[in-house]
Amino acid sequence: MTIALTVLGVLLLAGAWKLLRAMYYVRKARKLNARSDALEAEIAATRAATATLEDQTKAEQAAAVVALGFVPEADLDTEHAQPVPPEQTAALAAVRAGDWQAGAAWIDAAGTDWEERWERVRALSEAAAEDDAWLLAWQAARPGDPTAAVVEADTAVQVAWNVRGSQSGARTTQEQFRLFRELLLTAERTAHAAQKLADPADPVPYMVEQAIGMGLGYPHERYEELWAQITARAPKLLTAHTHCMQYWAAKWRGSHELALGFARKAADGAEPGELLSLLPLIAYFENESWDDDLQAEDYYKEPEVCAAVDAALADLAAAGPGDRRAVRLRHLLAWMLFWQDRDAEAVEQFRHIDGYIGHIPWSYHSQPKRRYLYARDWAVRVTTE
């Protein structure tokens, strides 16, 4: 009996000890959890304070840049590469109000300035892609009008590309691709009809077909035949060359080597001020954007890229002071000079383009304002500190 009571006592004591020990660890765990919660709260508070400080610093830096005369973030125009001419604004307002005659007169006023004619056709076709009632009225009033025909053809191209969207192929649905192809085939027929009606010297209806050839995947030989039609009419047309660059780029129907070869040949054959030095810059930019292994801070400092930038600066200096095409060069020069640590030269370009960022390299980024401000504000701060 005594032994049994002793054993029972030992068991009870052991149980009590375990219970007390368990309670100790529970209390200890609670204290540790409390300390952990307090530590996490302290870390969160520190992070919030740091973030607030960083935001304040960024805001102060941004304000300092704006104080120097640069455009604030909220006022950056992400749709246009430069200010829209008042004549264009008036023409677009007129056609949207149903006055197609004003649009027709505006395009025809470009005469044989094919670059300007292209810009005006594109502006009206973008408007017609949203609402083409005025274009239909134009065609009804003037059947067979060559200007209306080329606007119709480019409108068909715009509608097709709007359906496809700007996402990569992996993010584009099969239904989008199907409709895209059908619409491009329609646009192709419309472009060919416009080419037959056009002035034989006019390259614009053939330029309209460039986006069709890229989207439908014209074989190289067929695209070269189209290119020959354009260059026979306008051998140095900058916009036609930039469209051709897209066809030869790796992301479409060519490769970096083909695109760069095309760019160099065109630039080497140009006179100072013709601005075809833009093409190698586009080729390098497209390559850096396409190849994830390339780092901008290293790639743009390579000797051949630096040489292309220097050539572009000389070409730009030889261009006419009122040449609206020059802004295309300035956007890429600002970007590349920034990466080459040539900040003062970059700032010079930023002053010319500031406020309008609807162009590469900014337009290729999901947040164009963020990309632009990162480069512009850095270059400005470095040159003013």
XYZ file of C-alpha atoms in Angstrom:
385
model
C 0.000 0.000 0.000
C 2.759 2.392 0.953
C 4.580 1.586 -2.271
C 1.445 2.204 -4.306
C 0.876 5.554 -2.599
C 4.480 6.477 -3.183
C 4.223 5.622 -6.873
C 0.977 7.579 -7.139
C 2.596 10.540 -5.455
C 5.526 10.431 -7.811
C 3.190 10.300 -10.799
C 1.167 13.202 -9.469
C 4.292 15.221 -8.855
C 5.558 14.396 -12.331
C 2.254 15.416 -13.849
C 2.226 18.640 -11.870
C 5.796 19.346 -12.967
C 4.873 18.778 -16.604
C 1.819 20.995 -16.223
C 3.848 23.750 -14.598
C 6.543 23.362 -17.272
C 3.924 23.534 -20.008
C 2.414 26.639 -18.458
C 5.901 28.154 -18.302
C 6.497 27.561 -21.972
C 3.048 28.892 -22.838
C 3.776 32.089 -20.933
C 7.211 32.251 -22.520
C 5.722 31.733 -25.966
C 3.213 34.486 -25.332
C 5.988 36.825 -24.262
C 8.009 35.898 -27.347
C 4.986 36.421 -29.585
C 4.345 39.765 -27.958
C 7.976 40.737 -28.475
C 7.769 39.485 -32.065
C 4.592 41.469 -32.692
C 6.211 44.540 -31.191
C 9.314 44.011 -33.304
C 7.231 43.569 -36.463
C 5.274 46.703 -35.623
C 8.531 48.564 -35.077
C 9.902 47.291 -38.399
C 6.684 48.272 -40.180
C 6.810 51.715 -38.611
C 10.432 52.104 -39.640
C 9.646 51.037 -43.197
C 6.715 53.432 -43.357
C 8.877 56.254 -42.050
C 11.593 55.377 -44.570
C 9.060 55.237 -47.396
C 7.645 58.580 -46.328
C 11.122 60.066 -46.237
C 11.904 58.618 -49.668
C 8.642 60.001 -51.038
C 9.442 63.395 -49.564
C 12.925 63.285 -51.060
C 11.575 62.289 -54.481
C 8.942 65.004 -54.289
C 11.580 67.584 -53.379
C 13.852 66.416 -56.197
C 10.974 66.471 -58.682
C 9.997 69.972 -57.542
C 13.585 71.127 -57.972
C 13.619 69.880 -61.571
C 10.291 71.544 -62.314
C 11.603 74.758 -60.785
C 14.273 74.748 -63.488
C 11.590 74.979 -66.140
C 10.844 71.316 -66.853
C 7.312 69.960 -67.177
C 5.747 68.329 -64.080
C 4.708 64.681 -64.240
C 0.978 65.410 -64.324
C 1.335 67.519 -67.468
C 3.358 65.060 -69.566
C 1.575 64.168 -72.816
C 1.915 60.428 -73.468
C 0.039 60.499 -76.796
C 2.178 62.826 -78.903
C 5.891 63.155 -79.642
C 5.644 66.953 -79.949
C 2.992 69.699 -79.918
C 0.140 69.127 -82.364
C -0.007 71.833 -85.068
C -3.106 74.059 -84.788
C -4.011 73.195 -88.389
C -4.231 69.523 -87.468
C -6.399 70.241 -84.441
C -8.734 72.328 -86.598
C -8.943 69.693 -89.354
C -9.741 66.915 -86.904
C -12.403 69.008 -85.203
C -13.942 69.782 -88.584
C -14.201 66.189 -89.811
C -15.575 65.009 -86.487
C -18.274 67.624 -86.922
C -19.023 66.220 -90.381
C -17.012 68.663 -92.515
C -15.062 66.188 -94.624
C -14.185 68.941 -97.128
C -11.928 70.552 -94.518
C -10.094 67.251 -94.024
C -9.708 66.698 -97.757
C -8.353 70.215 -98.259
C -5.938 69.841 -95.360
C -4.386 66.672 -96.794
C -4.221 68.013 -100.334
C -2.511 71.175 -99.062
C 0.542 69.039 -98.238
C 1.188 68.793 -101.979
C 4.190 66.637 -102.810
C 5.678 66.856 -99.332
C 5.131 63.139 -98.923
C 6.238 63.063 -95.305
C 3.647 65.697 -94.441
C 0.994 64.026 -96.581
C 1.585 60.778 -94.720
C 1.253 62.507 -91.337
C -2.047 64.074 -92.362
C -3.466 60.858 -93.805
C -2.556 59.024 -90.607
C -4.170 61.681 -88.397
C -7.465 61.466 -90.303
C -7.424 57.677 -90.513
C -7.028 57.446 -86.741
C -10.101 59.662 -86.401
C -12.033 57.571 -88.938
C -11.167 54.375 -87.070
C -13.279 55.764 -84.228
C -16.128 57.143 -86.377
C -16.073 57.012 -90.175
C -19.413 58.694 -90.945
C -17.638 61.717 -92.396
C -15.364 59.498 -94.514
C -18.360 57.636 -95.943
C -19.966 60.994 -96.785
C -16.752 62.052 -98.522
C -16.653 58.897 -100.637
C -20.329 59.249 -101.515
C -19.794 62.838 -102.637
C -16.569 62.106 -104.533
C -16.483 58.508 -105.811
C -12.964 57.497 -106.792
C -11.305 60.373 -104.907
C -7.666 59.225 -104.440
C -7.270 61.081 -101.136
C -10.414 59.516 -99.694
C -9.220 56.126 -100.949
C -5.888 56.309 -99.151
C -7.568 57.490 -95.941
C -9.989 54.546 -96.215
C -7.087 52.127 -96.702
C -5.162 53.435 -93.719
C -8.334 53.442 -91.625
C -8.722 49.735 -92.384
C -5.157 49.205 -91.186
C -5.858 51.144 -87.990
C -8.977 49.107 -87.252
C -7.077 45.850 -87.745
C -4.256 46.828 -85.413
C -6.713 48.155 -82.847
C -8.332 44.718 -82.782
C -4.998 42.998 -82.332
C -3.910 45.376 -79.584
C -0.397 46.226 -78.478
C 0.239 43.171 -76.296
C 2.817 40.530 -77.187
C 1.766 37.478 -79.162
C 1.603 35.372 -75.991
C -0.976 37.781 -74.548
C -3.074 38.032 -77.699
C -6.008 35.646 -78.085
C -6.560 33.361 -81.044
C -9.788 35.206 -81.778
C -7.897 38.487 -81.916
C -5.383 36.969 -84.318
C -8.160 35.578 -86.514
C -9.977 38.912 -86.761
C -6.672 40.733 -87.199
C -5.786 38.641 -90.220
C -9.241 38.984 -91.789
C -9.205 42.744 -91.350
C -5.676 43.024 -92.746
C -6.696 41.068 -95.838
C -9.510 43.573 -96.330
C -7.058 46.431 -95.752
C -4.720 44.915 -98.329
C -7.415 44.977 -100.992
C -8.311 48.539 -100.047
C -4.663 49.641 -100.196
C -4.217 48.118 -103.642
C -7.317 49.989 -104.838
C -5.906 53.232 -103.421
C -2.601 52.627 -105.186
C -4.387 52.392 -108.535
C -6.219 55.680 -107.969
C -3.230 57.621 -106.641
C -0.904 60.018 -108.392
C 1.812 57.725 -109.840
C 4.419 59.741 -107.920
C 2.677 59.335 -104.550
C 4.371 56.799 -102.213
C 1.798 57.123 -99.401
C -0.622 54.369 -100.545
C 2.361 52.012 -100.659
C 3.445 53.110 -97.186
C -0.019 52.125 -95.975
C 0.746 48.587 -97.128
C 3.894 48.372 -94.988
C 1.936 47.664 -91.795
C -0.169 45.146 -93.716
C 2.927 43.307 -94.898
C 4.328 43.218 -91.398
C 1.098 41.922 -89.883
C 0.395 39.332 -92.587
C 4.025 38.261 -92.677
C 4.938 39.029 -96.255
C 7.918 36.921 -97.335
C 11.120 38.933 -97.603
C 11.007 38.954 -101.404
C 7.479 40.341 -101.463
C 8.247 42.994 -98.895
C 11.306 44.038 -100.880
C 9.077 44.483 -103.939
C 6.819 46.764 -101.891
C 9.868 48.643 -100.627
C 11.055 49.149 -104.185
C 7.705 50.756 -105.047
C 8.166 53.229 -102.187
C 11.799 54.124 -102.799
C 11.210 54.555 -106.533
C 8.879 57.405 -105.572
C 10.658 58.738 -102.456
C 14.083 57.218 -101.767
C 14.798 59.136 -98.535
C 11.381 59.189 -96.846
C 12.134 58.892 -93.113
C 8.801 57.471 -91.963
C 8.851 54.806 -94.658
C 12.320 53.800 -93.468
C 11.260 53.578 -89.833
C 8.310 51.385 -90.819
C 10.661 49.187 -92.793
C 12.878 48.896 -89.717
C 9.973 47.342 -87.834
C 9.514 44.705 -90.530
C 13.192 43.727 -90.373
C 13.318 43.708 -86.557
C 13.680 40.404 -84.694
C 10.242 40.748 -83.091
C 8.559 40.755 -86.510
C 9.977 39.307 -89.735
C 13.735 39.621 -89.442
C 16.601 39.770 -86.980
C 18.826 42.307 -85.285
C 21.478 41.709 -87.943
C 19.031 42.329 -90.806
C 17.578 45.417 -89.149
C 20.983 46.885 -88.344
C 22.276 46.119 -91.833
C 19.289 47.901 -93.375
C 19.732 50.843 -90.983
C 23.427 51.296 -91.637
C 23.039 51.101 -95.401
C 20.318 53.744 -95.381
C 22.192 56.042 -92.976
C 25.459 55.717 -94.901
C 23.723 56.702 -98.121
C 22.096 59.820 -96.683
C 23.189 63.437 -96.781
C 23.668 65.416 -93.534
C 20.334 66.717 -92.304
C 18.232 63.966 -93.885
C 17.975 62.377 -90.413
C 18.339 58.778 -91.559
C 20.900 58.423 -88.767
C 17.779 57.730 -86.704
C 17.663 54.203 -88.120
C 20.751 52.719 -86.404
C 19.529 54.207 -83.112
C 16.204 52.429 -83.570
C 18.007 49.188 -84.411
C 20.104 49.365 -81.233
C 17.125 50.322 -79.118
C 14.972 47.500 -80.506
C 17.773 45.020 -79.860
C 18.215 46.138 -76.251
C 14.433 46.007 -75.724
C 14.138 42.548 -77.276
C 17.164 40.837 -75.707
C 16.708 40.368 -71.961
C 20.406 39.551 -71.546
C 21.488 43.034 -72.591
C 21.944 45.637 -69.866
C 21.278 49.219 -70.915
C 24.064 50.656 -68.755
C 26.609 48.545 -70.630
C 25.047 48.085 -74.059
C 24.592 51.757 -74.896
C 28.228 52.436 -73.999
C 29.554 50.018 -76.595
C 31.789 51.808 -79.145
C 29.509 51.175 -82.123
C 26.489 52.597 -80.303
C 28.466 55.648 -79.170
C 29.600 56.183 -82.759
C 25.984 55.986 -83.966
C 24.946 58.555 -81.364
C 27.736 60.919 -82.452
C 26.693 60.541 -86.092
C 23.087 61.265 -85.148
C 24.089 64.423 -83.284
C 25.962 65.666 -86.370
C 23.010 64.788 -88.593
C 20.651 66.624 -86.262
C 22.848 69.724 -86.294
C 22.609 69.813 -90.102
C 18.806 69.557 -90.164
C 16.603 72.567 -90.739
C 15.501 74.387 -87.566
C 11.824 73.843 -88.354
C 12.109 70.174 -89.326
C 9.409 68.404 -87.301
C 11.015 65.032 -88.020
C 13.971 65.953 -85.809
C 12.038 65.276 -82.625
C 12.118 61.534 -83.364
C 15.898 61.661 -83.201
C 15.891 63.770 -80.056
C 13.825 61.280 -78.052
C 16.251 58.426 -78.679
C 19.289 60.655 -78.286
C 18.103 61.795 -74.857
C 17.756 58.165 -73.770
C 21.080 56.960 -75.118
C 23.071 59.988 -73.978
C 21.651 59.451 -70.503
C 22.924 55.856 -70.443
C 26.290 56.983 -71.804
C 26.654 59.374 -68.824
C 26.676 62.329 -71.216
C 24.181 64.107 -69.010
C 24.682 67.693 -70.217
C 24.062 66.572 -73.810
C 21.060 64.546 -72.682
C 19.587 67.571 -70.916
C 19.866 69.580 -74.128
C 17.668 67.007 -75.848
C 15.265 66.819 -72.904
C 14.722 70.568 -73.158
C 13.606 70.146 -76.759
C 11.233 67.228 -76.186
C 10.031 67.965 -72.665
C 6.300 67.666 -72.137
C 5.639 65.211 -74.986
C 6.634 61.572 -74.546
C 4.450 59.679 -77.014
C 7.454 58.171 -78.775
C 10.078 55.491 -78.302
C 11.822 54.849 -75.937
C 9.205 56.068 -73.453
C 6.192 54.578 -75.247
C 7.651 51.048 -75.043
C 7.428 51.099 -71.253
C 4.277 50.125 -69.353
C 4.734 53.351 -67.373
C 6.142 55.859 -69.886
C 6.132 58.752 -67.432
C 8.161 56.741 -64.952
C 10.799 55.861 -67.562
C 10.991 59.412 -68.838
C 11.249 61.069 -65.420
C 13.863 58.573 -64.270
C 16.188 59.579 -67.102
C 15.318 63.264 -67.358
C 15.425 64.099 -63.655
C 18.659 62.195 -63.106
C 20.404 63.993 -65.979
C 19.095 67.368 -64.808
C 20.190 66.803 -61.197
C 23.681 65.651 -62.225
C 24.216 68.736 -64.369
C 22.874 71.235 -61.823
C 24.336 69.970 -58.527
